[in-house]
PDB file of C-alpha atoms in Angstrom:
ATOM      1  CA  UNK A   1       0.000   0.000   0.000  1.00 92.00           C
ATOM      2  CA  UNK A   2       1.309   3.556  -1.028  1.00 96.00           C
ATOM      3  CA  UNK A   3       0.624   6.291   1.382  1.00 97.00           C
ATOM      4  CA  UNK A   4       0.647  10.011   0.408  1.00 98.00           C
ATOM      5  CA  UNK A   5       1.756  12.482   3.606  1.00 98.00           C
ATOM      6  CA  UNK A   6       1.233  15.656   2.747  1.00 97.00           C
ATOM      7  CA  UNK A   7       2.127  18.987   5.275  1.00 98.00           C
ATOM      8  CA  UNK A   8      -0.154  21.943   4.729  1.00 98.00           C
ATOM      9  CA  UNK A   9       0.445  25.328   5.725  1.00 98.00           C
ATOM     10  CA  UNK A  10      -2.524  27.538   6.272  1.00 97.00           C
ATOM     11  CA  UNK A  11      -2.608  30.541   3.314  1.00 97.00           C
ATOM     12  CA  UNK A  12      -1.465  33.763   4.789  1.00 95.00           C
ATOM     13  CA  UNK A  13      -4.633  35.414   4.904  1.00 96.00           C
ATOM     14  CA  UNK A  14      -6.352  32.499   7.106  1.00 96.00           C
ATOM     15  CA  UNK A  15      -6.127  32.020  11.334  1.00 96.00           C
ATOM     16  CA  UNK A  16      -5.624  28.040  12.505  1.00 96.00           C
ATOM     17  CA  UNK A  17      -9.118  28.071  13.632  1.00 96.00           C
ATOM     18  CA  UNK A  18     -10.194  29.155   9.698  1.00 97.00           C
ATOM     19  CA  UNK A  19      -8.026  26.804   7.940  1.00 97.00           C
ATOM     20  CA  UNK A  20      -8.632  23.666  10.319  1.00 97.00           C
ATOM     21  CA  UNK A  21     -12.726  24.239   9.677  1.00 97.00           C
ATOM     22  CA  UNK A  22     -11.715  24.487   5.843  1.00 98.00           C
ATOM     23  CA  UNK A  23      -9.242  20.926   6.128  1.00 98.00           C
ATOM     24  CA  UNK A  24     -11.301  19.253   7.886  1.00 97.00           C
ATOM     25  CA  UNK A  25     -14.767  20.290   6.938  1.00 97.00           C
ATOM     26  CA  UNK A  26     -14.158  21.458   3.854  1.00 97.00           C
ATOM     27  CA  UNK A  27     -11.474  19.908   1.327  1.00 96.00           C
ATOM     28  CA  UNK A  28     -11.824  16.193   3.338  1.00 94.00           C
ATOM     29  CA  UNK A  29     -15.041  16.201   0.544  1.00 95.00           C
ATOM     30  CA  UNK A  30     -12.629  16.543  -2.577  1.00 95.00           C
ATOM     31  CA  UNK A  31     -10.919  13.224  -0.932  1.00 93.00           C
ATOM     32  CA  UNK A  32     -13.949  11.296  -0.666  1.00 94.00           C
ATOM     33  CA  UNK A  33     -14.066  11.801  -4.870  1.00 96.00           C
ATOM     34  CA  UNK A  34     -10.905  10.503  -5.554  1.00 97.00           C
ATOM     35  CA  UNK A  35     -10.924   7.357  -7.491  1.00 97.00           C
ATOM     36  CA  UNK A  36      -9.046   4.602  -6.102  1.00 97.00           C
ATOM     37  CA  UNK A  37      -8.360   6.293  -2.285  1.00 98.00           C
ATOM     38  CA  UNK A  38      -8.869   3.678  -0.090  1.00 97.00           C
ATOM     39  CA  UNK A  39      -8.361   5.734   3.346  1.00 97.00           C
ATOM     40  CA  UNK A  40      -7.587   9.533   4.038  1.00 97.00           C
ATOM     41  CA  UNK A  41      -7.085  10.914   7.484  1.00 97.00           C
ATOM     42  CA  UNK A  42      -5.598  14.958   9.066  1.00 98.00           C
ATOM     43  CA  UNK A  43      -4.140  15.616  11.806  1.00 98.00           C
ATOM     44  CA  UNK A  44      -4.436  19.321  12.496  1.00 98.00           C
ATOM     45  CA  UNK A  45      -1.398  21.167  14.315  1.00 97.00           C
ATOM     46  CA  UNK A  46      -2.262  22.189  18.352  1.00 94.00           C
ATOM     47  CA  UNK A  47      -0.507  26.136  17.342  1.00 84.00           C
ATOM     48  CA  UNK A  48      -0.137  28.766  15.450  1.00 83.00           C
ATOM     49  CA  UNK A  49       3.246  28.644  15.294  1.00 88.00           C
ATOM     50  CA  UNK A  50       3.661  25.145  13.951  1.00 93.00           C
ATOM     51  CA  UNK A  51       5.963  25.176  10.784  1.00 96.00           C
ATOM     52  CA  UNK A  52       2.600  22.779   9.289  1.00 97.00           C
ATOM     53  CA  UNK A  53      -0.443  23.051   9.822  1.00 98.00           C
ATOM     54  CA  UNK A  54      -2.095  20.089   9.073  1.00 98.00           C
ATOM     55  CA  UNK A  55      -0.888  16.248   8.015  1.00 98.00           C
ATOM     56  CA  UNK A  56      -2.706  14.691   5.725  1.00 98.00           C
ATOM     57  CA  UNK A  57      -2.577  10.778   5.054  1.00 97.00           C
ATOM     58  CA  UNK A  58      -3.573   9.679   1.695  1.00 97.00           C
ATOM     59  CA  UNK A  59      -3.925   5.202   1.013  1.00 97.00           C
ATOM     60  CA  UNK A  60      -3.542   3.822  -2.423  1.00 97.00           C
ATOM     61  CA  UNK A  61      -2.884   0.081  -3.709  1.00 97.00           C
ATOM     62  CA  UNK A  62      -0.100   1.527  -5.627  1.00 96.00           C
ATOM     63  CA  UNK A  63       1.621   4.385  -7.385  1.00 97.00           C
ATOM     64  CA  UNK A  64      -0.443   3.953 -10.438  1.00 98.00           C
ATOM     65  CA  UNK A  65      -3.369   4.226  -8.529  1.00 98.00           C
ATOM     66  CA  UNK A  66      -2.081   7.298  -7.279  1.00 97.00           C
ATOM     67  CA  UNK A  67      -1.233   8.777 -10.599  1.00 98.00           C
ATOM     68  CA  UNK A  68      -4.955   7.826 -11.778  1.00 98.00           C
ATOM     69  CA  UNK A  69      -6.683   9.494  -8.643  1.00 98.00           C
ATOM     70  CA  UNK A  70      -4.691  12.655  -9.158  1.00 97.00           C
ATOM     71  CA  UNK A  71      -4.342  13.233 -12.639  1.00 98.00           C
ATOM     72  CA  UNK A  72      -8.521  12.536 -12.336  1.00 98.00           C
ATOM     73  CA  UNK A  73     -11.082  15.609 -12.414  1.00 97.00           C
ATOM     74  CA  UNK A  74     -11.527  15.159  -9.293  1.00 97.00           C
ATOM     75  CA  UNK A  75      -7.719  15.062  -8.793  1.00 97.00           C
ATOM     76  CA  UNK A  76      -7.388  18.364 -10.100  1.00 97.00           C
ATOM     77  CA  UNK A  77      -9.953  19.984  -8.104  1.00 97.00           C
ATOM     78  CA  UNK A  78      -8.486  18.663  -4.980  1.00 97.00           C
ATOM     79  CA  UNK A  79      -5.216  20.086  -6.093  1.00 96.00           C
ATOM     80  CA  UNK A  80      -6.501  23.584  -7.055  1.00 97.00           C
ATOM     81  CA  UNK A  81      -8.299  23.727  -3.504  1.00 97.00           C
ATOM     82  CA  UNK A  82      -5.273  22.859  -1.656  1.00 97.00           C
ATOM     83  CA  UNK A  83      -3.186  25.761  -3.236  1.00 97.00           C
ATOM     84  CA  UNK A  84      -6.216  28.225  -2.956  1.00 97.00           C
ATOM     85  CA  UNK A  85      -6.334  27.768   0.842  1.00 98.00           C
ATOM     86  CA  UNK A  86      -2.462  27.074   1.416  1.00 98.00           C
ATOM     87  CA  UNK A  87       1.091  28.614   1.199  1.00 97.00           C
ATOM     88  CA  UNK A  88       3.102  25.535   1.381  1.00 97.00           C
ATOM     89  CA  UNK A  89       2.418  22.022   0.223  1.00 97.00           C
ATOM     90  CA  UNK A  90       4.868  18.848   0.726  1.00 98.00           C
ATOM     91  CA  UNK A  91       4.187  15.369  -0.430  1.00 97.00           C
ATOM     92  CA  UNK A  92       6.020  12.509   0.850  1.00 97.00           C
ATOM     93  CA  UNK A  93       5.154   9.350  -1.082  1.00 97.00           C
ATOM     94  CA  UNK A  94       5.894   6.356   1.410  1.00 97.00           C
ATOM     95  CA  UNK A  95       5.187   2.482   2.127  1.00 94.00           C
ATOM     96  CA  UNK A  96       4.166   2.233   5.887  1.00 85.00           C
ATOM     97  CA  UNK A  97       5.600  -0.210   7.708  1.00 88.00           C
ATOM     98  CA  UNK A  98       3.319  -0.442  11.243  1.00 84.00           C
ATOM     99  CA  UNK A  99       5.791  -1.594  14.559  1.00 87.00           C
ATOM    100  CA  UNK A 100       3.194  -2.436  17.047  1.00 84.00           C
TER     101      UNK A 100
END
């Protein structure tokens, strides 16, 4: 299983309180349209002063299903929300290896 993390920080012109209502609320229902996600969860930063603001987990079976879900309408619109509401975006694409 592929998992996309990706660190969000909040566009300049939004408080935490805004952008964690808009991540959570918000842009969670461009995830539930992408083909081929089989599990999405945030984690919203405690502070202001966090160098992220959020952490979002994105599952797929595999990179091409990855490729598919983001290169997808759907995809796209995700995409173009995220840098509407956001100054900063990283993606880490990893394989999650669980210890306990």
């Amino acid at each position: 299983m592929l998992k996309v993390v990706s660190l969000l920080k909040r566009a300049e012109n939004m408080s935490h309180e805004e952008f964690a209502k808009w991540v959570v609320e918000d842009h969670v229902e461009f995830a539930k349209r992408l083909p081929g996600l089989r599990k999405y969860t945030v984690s919203v930063s405690n502070g202001e002063d966090a160098p992220f603001d959020s952490v979002n987990e994105l599952y797929f079976d595999d990179e091409d299903a990855r490729v598919a879900a983001f290169g997808s309408e759907h995809g796209k619109a995700a995409a173009a929300d995220a840098a509407a509401h956001t100054t900063q975006r990283i993606h880490l694409l990893t394989t999650e290896h669980a210890q306990l």
